[in-house]
Coordinates of C-alpha atoms in Angstrom, one line a residue:
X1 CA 88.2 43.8 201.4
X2 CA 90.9 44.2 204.4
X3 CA 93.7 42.3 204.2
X4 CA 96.7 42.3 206.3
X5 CA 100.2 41.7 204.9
X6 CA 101.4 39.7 208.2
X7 CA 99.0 36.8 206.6
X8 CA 99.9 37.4 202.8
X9 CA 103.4 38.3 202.8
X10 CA 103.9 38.9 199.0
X11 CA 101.3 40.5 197.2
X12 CA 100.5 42.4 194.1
X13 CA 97.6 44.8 193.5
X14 CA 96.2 47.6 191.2
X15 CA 93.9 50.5 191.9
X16 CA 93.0 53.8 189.9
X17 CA 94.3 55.5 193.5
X18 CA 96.4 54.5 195.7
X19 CA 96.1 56.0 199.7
X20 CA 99.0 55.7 202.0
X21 CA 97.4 56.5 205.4
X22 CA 94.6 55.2 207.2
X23 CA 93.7 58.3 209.7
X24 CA 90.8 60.6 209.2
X25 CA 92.0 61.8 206.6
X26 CA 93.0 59.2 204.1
X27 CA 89.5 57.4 204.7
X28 CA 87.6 60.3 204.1
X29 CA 89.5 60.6 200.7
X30 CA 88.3 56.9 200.2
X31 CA 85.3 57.8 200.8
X32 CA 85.1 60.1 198.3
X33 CA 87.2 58.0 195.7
X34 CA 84.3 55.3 196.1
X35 CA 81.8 57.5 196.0
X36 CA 83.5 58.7 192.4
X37 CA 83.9 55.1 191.1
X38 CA 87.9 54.9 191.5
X39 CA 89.2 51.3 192.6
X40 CA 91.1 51.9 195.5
X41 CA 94.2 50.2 197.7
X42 CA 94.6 52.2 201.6
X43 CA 98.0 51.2 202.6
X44 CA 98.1 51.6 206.7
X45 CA 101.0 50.8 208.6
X46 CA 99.2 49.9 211.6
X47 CA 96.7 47.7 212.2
X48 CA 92.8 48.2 214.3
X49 CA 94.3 49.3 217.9
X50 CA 97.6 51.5 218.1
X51 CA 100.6 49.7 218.5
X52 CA 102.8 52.5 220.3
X53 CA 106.1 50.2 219.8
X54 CA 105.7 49.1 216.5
X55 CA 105.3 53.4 216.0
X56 CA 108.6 54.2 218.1
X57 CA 110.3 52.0 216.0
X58 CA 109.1 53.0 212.3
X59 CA 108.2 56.6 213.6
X60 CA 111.2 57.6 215.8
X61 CA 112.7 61.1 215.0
X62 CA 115.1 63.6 216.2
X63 CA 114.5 66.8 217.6
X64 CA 116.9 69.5 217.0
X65 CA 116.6 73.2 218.2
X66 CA 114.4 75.4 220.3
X67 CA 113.5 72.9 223.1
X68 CA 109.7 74.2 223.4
X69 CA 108.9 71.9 220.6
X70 CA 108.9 67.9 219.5
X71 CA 106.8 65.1 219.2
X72 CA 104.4 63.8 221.5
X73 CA 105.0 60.1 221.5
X74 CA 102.5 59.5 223.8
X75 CA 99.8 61.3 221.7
X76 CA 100.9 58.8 218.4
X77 CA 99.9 55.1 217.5
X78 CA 100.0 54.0 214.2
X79 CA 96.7 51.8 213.1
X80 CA 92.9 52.6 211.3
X81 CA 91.6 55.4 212.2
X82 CA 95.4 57.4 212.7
X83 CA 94.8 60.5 214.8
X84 CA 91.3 59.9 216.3
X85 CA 92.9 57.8 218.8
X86 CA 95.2 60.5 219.6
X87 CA 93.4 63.7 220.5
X88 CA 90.3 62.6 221.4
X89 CA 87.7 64.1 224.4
X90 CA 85.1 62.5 226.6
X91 CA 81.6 63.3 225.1
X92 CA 78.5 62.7 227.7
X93 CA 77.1 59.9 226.2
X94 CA 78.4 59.4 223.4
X95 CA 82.3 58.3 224.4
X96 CA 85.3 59.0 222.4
X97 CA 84.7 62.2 220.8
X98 CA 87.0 64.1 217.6
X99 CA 87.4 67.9 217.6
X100 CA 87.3 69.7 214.5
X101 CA 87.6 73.7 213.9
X102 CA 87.6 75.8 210.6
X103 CA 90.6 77.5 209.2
X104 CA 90.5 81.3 209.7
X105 CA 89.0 83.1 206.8
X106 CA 91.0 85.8 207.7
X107 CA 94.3 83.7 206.3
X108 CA 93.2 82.8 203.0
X109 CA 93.2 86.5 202.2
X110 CA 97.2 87.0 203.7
X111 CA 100.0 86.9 201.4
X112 CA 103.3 87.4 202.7
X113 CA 106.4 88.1 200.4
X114 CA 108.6 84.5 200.9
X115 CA 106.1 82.7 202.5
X116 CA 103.6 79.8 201.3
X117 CA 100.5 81.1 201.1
X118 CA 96.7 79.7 200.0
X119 CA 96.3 79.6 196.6
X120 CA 92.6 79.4 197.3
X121 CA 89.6 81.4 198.7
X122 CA 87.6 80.9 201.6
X123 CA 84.6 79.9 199.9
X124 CA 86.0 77.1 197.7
X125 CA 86.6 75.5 200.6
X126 CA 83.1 75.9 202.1
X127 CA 80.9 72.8 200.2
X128 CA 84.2 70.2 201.4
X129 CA 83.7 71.6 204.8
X130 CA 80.0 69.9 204.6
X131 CA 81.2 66.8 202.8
X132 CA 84.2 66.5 205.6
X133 CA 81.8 66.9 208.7
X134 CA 79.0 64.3 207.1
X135 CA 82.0 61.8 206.3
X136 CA 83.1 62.6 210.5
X137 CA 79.2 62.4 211.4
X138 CA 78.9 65.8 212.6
X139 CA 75.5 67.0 212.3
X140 CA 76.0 71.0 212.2
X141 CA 76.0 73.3 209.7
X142 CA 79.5 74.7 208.2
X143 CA 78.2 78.4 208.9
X144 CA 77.9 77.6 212.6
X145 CA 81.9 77.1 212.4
X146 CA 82.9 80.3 211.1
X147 CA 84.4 83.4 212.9
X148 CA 81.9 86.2 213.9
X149 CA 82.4 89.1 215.8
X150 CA 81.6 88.8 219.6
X151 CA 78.0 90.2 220.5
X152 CA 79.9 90.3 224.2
X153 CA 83.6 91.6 224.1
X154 CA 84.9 94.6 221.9
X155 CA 88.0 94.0 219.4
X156 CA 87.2 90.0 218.9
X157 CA 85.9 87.2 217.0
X158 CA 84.0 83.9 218.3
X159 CA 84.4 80.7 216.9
X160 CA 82.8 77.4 217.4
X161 CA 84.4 74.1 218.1
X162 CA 82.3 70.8 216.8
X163 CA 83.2 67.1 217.8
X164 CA 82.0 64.1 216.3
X165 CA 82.4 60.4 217.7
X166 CA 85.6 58.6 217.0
X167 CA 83.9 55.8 216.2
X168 CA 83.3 57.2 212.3
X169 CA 87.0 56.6 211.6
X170 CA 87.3 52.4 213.5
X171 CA 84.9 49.3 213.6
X172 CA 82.4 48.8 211.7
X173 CA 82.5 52.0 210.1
X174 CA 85.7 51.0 208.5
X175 CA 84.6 47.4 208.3
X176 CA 81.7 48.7 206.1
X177 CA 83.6 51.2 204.3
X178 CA 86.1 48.6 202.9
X179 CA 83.5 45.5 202.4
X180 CA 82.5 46.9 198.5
X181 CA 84.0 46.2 195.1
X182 CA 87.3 47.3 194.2
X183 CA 87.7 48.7 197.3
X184 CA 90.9 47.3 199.6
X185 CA 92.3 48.2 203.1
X186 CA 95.7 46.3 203.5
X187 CA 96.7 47.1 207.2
X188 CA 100.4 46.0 208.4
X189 CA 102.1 47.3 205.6
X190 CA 104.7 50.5 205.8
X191 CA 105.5 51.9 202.5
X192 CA 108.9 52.1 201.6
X193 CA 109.1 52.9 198.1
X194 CA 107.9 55.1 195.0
X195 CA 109.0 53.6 192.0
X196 CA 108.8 56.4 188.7
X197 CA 107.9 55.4 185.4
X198 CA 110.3 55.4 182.6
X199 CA 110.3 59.1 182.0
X200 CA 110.4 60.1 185.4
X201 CA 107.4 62.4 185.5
X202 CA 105.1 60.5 187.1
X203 CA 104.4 57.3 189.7
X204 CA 104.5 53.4 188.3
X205 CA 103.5 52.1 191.7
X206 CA 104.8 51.8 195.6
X207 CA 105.8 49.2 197.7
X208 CA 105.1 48.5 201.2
X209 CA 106.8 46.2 203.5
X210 CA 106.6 44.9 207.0
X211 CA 109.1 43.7 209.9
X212 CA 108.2 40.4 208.9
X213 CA 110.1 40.4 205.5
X214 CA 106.1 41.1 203.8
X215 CA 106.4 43.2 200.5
X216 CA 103.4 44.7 198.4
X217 CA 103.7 46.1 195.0
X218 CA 100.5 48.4 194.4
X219 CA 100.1 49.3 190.4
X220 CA 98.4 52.6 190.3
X221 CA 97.3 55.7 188.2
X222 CA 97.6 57.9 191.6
X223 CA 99.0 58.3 194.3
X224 CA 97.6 60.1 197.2
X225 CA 99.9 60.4 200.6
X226 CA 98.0 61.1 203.8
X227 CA 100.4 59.4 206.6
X228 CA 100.9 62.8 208.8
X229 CA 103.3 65.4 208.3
X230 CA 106.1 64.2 209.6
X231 CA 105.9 60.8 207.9
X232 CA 105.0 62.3 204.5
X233 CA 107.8 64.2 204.4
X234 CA 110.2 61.5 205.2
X235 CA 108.9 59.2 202.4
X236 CA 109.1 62.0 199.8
X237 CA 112.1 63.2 200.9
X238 CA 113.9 59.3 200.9
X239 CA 112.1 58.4 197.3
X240 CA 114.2 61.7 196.0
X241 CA 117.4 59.5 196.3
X242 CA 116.2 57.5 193.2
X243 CA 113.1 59.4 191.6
X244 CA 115.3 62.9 190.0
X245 CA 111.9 64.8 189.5
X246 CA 111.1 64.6 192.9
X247 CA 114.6 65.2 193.5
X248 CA 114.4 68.8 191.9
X249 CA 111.5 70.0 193.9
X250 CA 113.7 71.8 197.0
X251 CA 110.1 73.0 198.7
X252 CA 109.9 69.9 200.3
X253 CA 110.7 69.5 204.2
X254 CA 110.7 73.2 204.5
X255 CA 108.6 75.6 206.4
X256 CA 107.9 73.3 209.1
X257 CA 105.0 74.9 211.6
X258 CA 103.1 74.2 215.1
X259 CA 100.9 75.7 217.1
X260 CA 102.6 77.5 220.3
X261 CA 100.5 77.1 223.6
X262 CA 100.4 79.7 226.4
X263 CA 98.5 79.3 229.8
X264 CA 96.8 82.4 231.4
X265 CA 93.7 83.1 234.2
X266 CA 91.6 85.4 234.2
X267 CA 90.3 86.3 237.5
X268 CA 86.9 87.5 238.1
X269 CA 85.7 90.2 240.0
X270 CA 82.1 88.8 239.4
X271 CA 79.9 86.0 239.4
X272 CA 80.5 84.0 235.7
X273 CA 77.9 86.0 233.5
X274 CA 75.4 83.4 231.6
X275 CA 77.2 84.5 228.3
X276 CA 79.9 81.9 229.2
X277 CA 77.9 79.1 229.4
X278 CA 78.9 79.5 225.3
X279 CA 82.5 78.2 226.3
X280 CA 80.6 74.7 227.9
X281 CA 80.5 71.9 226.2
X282 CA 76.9 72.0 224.1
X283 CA 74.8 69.3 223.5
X284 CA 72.6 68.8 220.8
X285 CA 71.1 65.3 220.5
X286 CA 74.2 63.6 219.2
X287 CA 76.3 66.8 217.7
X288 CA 78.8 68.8 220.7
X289 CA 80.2 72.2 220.1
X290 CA 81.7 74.4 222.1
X291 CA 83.0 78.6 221.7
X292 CA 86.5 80.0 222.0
X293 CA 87.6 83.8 221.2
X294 CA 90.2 84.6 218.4
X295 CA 91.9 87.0 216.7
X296 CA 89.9 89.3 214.4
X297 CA 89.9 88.5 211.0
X298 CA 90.9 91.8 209.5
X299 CA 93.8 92.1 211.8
X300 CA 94.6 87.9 210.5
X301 CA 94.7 89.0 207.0
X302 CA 96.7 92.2 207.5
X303 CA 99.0 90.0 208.7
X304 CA 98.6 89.9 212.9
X305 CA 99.6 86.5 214.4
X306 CA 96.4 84.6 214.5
X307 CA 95.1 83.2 218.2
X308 CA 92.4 81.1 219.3
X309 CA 91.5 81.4 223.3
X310 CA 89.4 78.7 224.9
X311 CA 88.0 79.5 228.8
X312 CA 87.2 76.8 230.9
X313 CA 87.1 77.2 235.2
X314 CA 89.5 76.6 237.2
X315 CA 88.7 74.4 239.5
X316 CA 91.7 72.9 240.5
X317 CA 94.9 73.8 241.2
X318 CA 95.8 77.6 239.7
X319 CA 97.5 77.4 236.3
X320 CA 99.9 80.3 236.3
X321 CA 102.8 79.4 238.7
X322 CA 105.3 81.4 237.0
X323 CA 105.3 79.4 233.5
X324 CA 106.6 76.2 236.1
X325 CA 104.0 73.7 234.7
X326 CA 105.5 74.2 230.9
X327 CA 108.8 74.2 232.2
X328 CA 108.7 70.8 234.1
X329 CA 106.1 69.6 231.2
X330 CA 109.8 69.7 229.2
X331 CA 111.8 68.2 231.7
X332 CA 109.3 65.3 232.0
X333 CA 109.4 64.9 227.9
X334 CA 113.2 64.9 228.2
X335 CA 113.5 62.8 231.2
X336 CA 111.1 60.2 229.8
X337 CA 111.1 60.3 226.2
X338 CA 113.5 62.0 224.6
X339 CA 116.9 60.9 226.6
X340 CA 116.0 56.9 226.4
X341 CA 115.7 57.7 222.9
X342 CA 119.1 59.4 222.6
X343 CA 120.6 56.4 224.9
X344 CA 119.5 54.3 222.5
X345 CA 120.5 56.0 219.1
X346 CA 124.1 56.8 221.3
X347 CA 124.4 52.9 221.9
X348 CA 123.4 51.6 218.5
X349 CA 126.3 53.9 217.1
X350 CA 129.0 53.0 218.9
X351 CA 128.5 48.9 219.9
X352 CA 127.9 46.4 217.7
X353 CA 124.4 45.0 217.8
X354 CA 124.7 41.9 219.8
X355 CA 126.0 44.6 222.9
X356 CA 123.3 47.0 221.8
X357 CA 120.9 44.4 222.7
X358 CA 120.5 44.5 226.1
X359 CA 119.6 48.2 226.2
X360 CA 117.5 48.1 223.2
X361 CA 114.9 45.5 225.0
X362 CA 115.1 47.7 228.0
X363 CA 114.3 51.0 226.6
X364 CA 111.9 48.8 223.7
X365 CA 110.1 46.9 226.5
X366 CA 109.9 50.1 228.9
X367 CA 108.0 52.6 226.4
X368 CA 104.5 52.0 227.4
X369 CA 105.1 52.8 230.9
X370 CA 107.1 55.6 230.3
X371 CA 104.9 56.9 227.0
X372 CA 101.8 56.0 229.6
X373 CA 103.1 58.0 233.1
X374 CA 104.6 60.8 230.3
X375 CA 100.8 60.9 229.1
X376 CA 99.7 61.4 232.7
X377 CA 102.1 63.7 233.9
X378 CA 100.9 66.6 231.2
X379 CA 97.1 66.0 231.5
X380 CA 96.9 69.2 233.6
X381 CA 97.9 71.5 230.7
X382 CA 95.6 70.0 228.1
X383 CA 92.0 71.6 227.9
X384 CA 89.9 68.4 228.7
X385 CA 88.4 69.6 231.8
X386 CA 84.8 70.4 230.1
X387 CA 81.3 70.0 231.4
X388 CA 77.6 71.5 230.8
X389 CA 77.0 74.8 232.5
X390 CA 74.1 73.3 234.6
X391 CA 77.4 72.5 236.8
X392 CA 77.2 74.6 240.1
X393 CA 80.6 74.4 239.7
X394 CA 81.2 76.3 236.3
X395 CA 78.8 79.2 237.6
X396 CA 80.7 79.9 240.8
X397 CA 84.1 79.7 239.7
X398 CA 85.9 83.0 239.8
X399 CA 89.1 81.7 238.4
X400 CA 89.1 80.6 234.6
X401 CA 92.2 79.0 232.5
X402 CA 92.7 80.4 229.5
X403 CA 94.3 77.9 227.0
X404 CA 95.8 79.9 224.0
X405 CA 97.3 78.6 220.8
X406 CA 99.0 80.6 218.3
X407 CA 99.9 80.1 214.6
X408 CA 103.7 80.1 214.0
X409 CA 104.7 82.1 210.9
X410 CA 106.3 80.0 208.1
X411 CA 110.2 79.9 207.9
X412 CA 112.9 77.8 205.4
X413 CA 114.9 77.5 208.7
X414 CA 112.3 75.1 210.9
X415 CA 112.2 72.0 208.8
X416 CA 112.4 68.4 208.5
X417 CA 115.1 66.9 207.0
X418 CA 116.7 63.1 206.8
X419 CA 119.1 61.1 209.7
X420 CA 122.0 58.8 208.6
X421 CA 119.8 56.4 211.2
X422 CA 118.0 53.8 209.3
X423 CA 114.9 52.3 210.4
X424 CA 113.8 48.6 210.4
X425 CA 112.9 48.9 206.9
X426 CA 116.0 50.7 205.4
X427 CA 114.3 53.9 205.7
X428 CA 116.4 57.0 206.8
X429 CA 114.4 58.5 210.2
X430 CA 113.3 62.4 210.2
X431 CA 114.9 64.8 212.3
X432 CA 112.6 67.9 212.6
X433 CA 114.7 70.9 213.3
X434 CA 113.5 74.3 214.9
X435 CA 116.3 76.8 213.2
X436 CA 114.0 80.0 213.6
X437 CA 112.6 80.3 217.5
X438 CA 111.7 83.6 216.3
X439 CA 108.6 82.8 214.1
X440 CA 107.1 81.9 217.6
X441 CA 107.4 85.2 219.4
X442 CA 106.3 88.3 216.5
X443 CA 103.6 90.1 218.1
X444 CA 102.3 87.1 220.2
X445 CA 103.0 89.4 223.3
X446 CA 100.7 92.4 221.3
X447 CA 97.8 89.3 220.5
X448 CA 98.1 88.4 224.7
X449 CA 97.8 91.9 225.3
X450 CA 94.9 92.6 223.2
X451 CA 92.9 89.7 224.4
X452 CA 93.5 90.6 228.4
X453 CA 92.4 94.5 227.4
X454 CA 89.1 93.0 225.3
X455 CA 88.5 91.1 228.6
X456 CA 89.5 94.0 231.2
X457 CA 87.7 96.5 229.2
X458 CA 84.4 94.4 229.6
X459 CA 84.4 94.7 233.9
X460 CA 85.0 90.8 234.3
X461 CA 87.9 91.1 236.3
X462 CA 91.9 90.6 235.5
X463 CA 94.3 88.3 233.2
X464 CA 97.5 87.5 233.9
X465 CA 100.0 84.9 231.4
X466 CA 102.6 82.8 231.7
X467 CA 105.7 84.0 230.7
X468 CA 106.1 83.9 226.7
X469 CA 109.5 81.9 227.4
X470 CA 106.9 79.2 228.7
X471 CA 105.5 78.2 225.3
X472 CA 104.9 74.7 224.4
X473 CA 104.1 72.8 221.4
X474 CA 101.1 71.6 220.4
X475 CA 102.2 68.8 218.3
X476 CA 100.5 69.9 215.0
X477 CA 102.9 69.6 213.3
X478 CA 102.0 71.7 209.6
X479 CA 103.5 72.7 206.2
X480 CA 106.2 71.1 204.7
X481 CA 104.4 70.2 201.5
X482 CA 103.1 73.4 201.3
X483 CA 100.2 73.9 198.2
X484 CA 100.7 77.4 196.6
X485 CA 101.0 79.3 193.4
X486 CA 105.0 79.9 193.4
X487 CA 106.8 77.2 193.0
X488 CA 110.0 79.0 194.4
X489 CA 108.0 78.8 198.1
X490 CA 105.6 75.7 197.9
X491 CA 106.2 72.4 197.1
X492 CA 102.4 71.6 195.5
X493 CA 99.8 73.3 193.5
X494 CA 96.2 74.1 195.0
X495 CA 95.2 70.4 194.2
X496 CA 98.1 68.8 196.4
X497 CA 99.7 68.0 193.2
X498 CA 103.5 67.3 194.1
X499 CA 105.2 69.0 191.6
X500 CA 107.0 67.9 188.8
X501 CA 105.4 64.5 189.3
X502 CA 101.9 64.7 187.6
X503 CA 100.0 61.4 189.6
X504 CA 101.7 62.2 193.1
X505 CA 99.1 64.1 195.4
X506 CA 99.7 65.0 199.6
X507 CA 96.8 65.1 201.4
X508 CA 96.9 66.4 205.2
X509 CA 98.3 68.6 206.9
X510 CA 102.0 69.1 205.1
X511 CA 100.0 70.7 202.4
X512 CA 98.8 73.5 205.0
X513 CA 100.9 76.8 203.5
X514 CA 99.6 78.5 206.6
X515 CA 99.1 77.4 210.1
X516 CA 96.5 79.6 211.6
X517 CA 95.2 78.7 215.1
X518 CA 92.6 75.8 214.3
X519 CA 92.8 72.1 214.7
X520 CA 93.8 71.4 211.1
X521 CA 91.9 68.4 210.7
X522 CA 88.7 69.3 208.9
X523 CA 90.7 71.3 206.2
X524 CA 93.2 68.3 205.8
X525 CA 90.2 66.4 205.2
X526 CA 88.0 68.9 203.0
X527 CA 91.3 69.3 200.9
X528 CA 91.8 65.7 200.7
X529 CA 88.5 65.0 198.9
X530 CA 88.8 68.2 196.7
X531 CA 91.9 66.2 195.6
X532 CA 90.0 63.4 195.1
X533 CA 87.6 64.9 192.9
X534 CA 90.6 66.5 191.1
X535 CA 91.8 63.5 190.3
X536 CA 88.5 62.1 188.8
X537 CA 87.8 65.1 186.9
X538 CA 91.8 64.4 185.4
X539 CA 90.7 60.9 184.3

């Protein structure tokens, strides 16, 4: 059944689990929590399209610190289906496509003194990997994901991008996904609360609300949070002002990662050889992959900074003018973003509301322009100029783009922590602070350096980057509920158990200890339903 709280503004349900988050992955856990025979209640905030105001106003947060990084307000918009209608790509007959990459092997073997790191191997994660990709319809094999050495280039790996159609996580997908027994989806409906048991050691239920004064109490045996890592962090981090065993657990909000992005070319001296029709996009009936060259995975685990470079042609404009495009991709952020926002916050504080007013609607009513021509204005550095290698085009280019992005190392210093702002719903807002620029730059000049030699040393031609000072975030935004072993660095056990609350599970990508270079969403969601199994096999 879906059911949307802007009809039924005061409700009461019960479930065996209880999913906050209705992206990718909190419906795959669904999924799997059906297919276990749990009852289940996903609470969404959103509702079956993005509503990019209703998300400024419930997901606004500050950004505090090195200036390369924030949050891509255009890329967000809260409703089913969560990040699928964010970073998706144009697939040749099949529209909106998702991208999805697998974690490094080379990091589950790392373990670095201080740090988070995966309490788990590599190959426990390898049968969730298939059950992820058949939940995300992605008809490939989980070995055609993993990093092998190149057959082409000396010194590093290839790795394999897969998409799947957007469509899995929206429509009638969901619409069929949600229309069995003791299953619910209640959209329009923003939790707020996490109310303990007597003794403190474990969940009783949440409550949700809405602008419109709706309220839902949601009885549960767990608890399963999967709303993003910035909003799961803010909701654990407000309960701990009335829950004290969540209160204790000081992991929480820290280590806060993304993924650095540096521009390069590389400039051939020949013809493309037919080896890079591998970095094309691939059809295959309905499944799309694509290569990219990373960082090798003995140098990942010794503890080298692990990189992922994707080559596409150029054929546009160059993209290395002097690390210009990153630096007016920030001043358009500030200029359209991030200072109407500070207006705003600046005006609320110091004018009563009725003055506030006016500038409120203005900068309110102005966002989807702004969040649309912000959107438009950074296009260039995103890699979404793909084709198939039967274009003349891609075989005659002697210019490619090189699109790198980088893990950033872990650090207590880069974290997310609470505002005195409140939200519409009482909530206190995030501020995400960057404390430690320097877990962006070790050895990412030695990882450029070894990349441009691997592809120098093969006779292609020349490579040439943008100045490191030109990074730019990504926007995956990683590891504040980190899972682990040591409960001095990570805030949850391998099962994304919260501790010292036994029925209060993360799912996502907060729980990732390490950020590695891959899109993190196929480990959020091959976690996510090892969760859910956990929980069954719990009782």
């Amino acid at each position: 059944m879906i059911t949307s709280l802007l009809a039924f503004p005061q409700l009461s349900m019960t479930a065996a689990v209880c999913i906050v988050g209705a992206g990718p992955v909190g419906l795959s856990v669904a999924d799997k929590c059906i297919e276990l025979g749990l009852s289940v209640v996903v609470i969404e905030s959103g509702g079956f399209g993005p509503n990019m105001q209703r998300t400024r106003r419930l997901a606004e947060a500050q950004v505090v610190g090195d200036d390369r990084f924030g949050l891509l307000y255009p890329r967000l918009g809260r409703a089913v289906g969560g990040a699928s209608w964010n970073w998706c790509v144009d697939l040749p007959g099949l529209g909106a496509g998702v991208r999805y990459a697998a974690v490094e092997p080379g990091l589950f073997d790392r373990v670095v003194a201080g740090q988070p790191w995966w309490p788990i191997e590599a190959y426990e994660v390898t049968p969730w990997y298939a059950e992820a990709l058949n939940f995300a319809q992605v008809r490939c094999s989980v070995n055609d994901l993993l990093q092998t050495p190149s057959s082409t280039l000396q010194g590093v790996d290839t790795a394999k991008y897969v998409f799947g159609p957007a469509a899995a996580y929206r429509g009638e997908r969901i619409r069929s996904l949600f229309n069995q027994a003791r299953v619910e989806l209640l959209i329009d409906a923003t939790l707020t609360e996490i109310v303990a048991e007597s003794t403190g050691s474990s969940v009783r239920s949440v409550i949700a609300r809405n602008e419109a004064g709706g309220s839902v109490e949601v009885m549960c045996g767990a608890v399963i949070l999967a709303t993003g890592t910035v909003d799961t962090t803010r909701i654990l981090l407000n309960a701990q002002s009335s829950f004290s065993q969540l209160a204790a657990n000081k992991c929480i909000g820290r280590n806060l990662m993304d993924r650095p992005r540096v521009m390069g070319e590389l400039t051939l001296d020949v013809d493309p050889p037919d080896w890079f029709s591998k970095f094309a996009l691939q059809r295959d009936g309905q499944s799309f992959s694509m290569e990219r060259l990373t960082t090798p995975q003995h140098l990942v685990a010794a503890g080298n900074v692990s990189a992922s470079f994707l080559l596409t042609p150029q054929l546009g404009q160059p993209v290395n003018r002097s690390n210009v495009s990153a630096r007016v991709e920030r001043l358009v952020k500030q200029a359209l973003i991030d200072t109407p926002a500070s207006v705003r916050q600046l005006t609320n504080g110091k004018f009563p509301g009725v003055l506030a007013a006016p500038v409120n609607r203005l900068i309110d009513g102005s966002y989807p322009l702004r969040a649309g021509a912000h959107r438009q204005a950074i296009r260039h550095s995103f890699d979404t100029e793909w084709s198939d290698w039967s274009n003349r085009a891609w075989k005659a280019t002697r210019t490619w783009k090189i699109t790198t992005l980088f893990e950033q190392f872990a650090s207590p210093d880069n974290r997310i922590e609470l505002t005195d702002e409140l939200d519409p719903l009482g909530q206190r807002r995030a501020r995400l602070v960057w404390g430690s620029p320097a877990t962006v730059t070790p050895q990412l000049t030695a990882a450029l350096a070894q990349m441009g030699n691997s592809l120098q040393a093969s006779g292609l031609g020349s490579v040439t980057w943008e100045n490191n000072l030109a990074l730019v975030s990504s926007c995956h935004m990683l590891g504040t509920v980190p899972m682990g072993t040591d409960a001095q660095t990570s805030a949850a056990n391998e099962f994304g158990n919260v501790r010292g609350v036994d029925n209060l599970f993360v799912a996502g990508n907060a729980l990732i200890p390490q950020s590695g270079h891959a899109n993190p969403t196929l480990i959020a969601m091959a976690l996510g339903r090892r969760t859910a199994a956990h929980i069954s096999e719990q009782g």
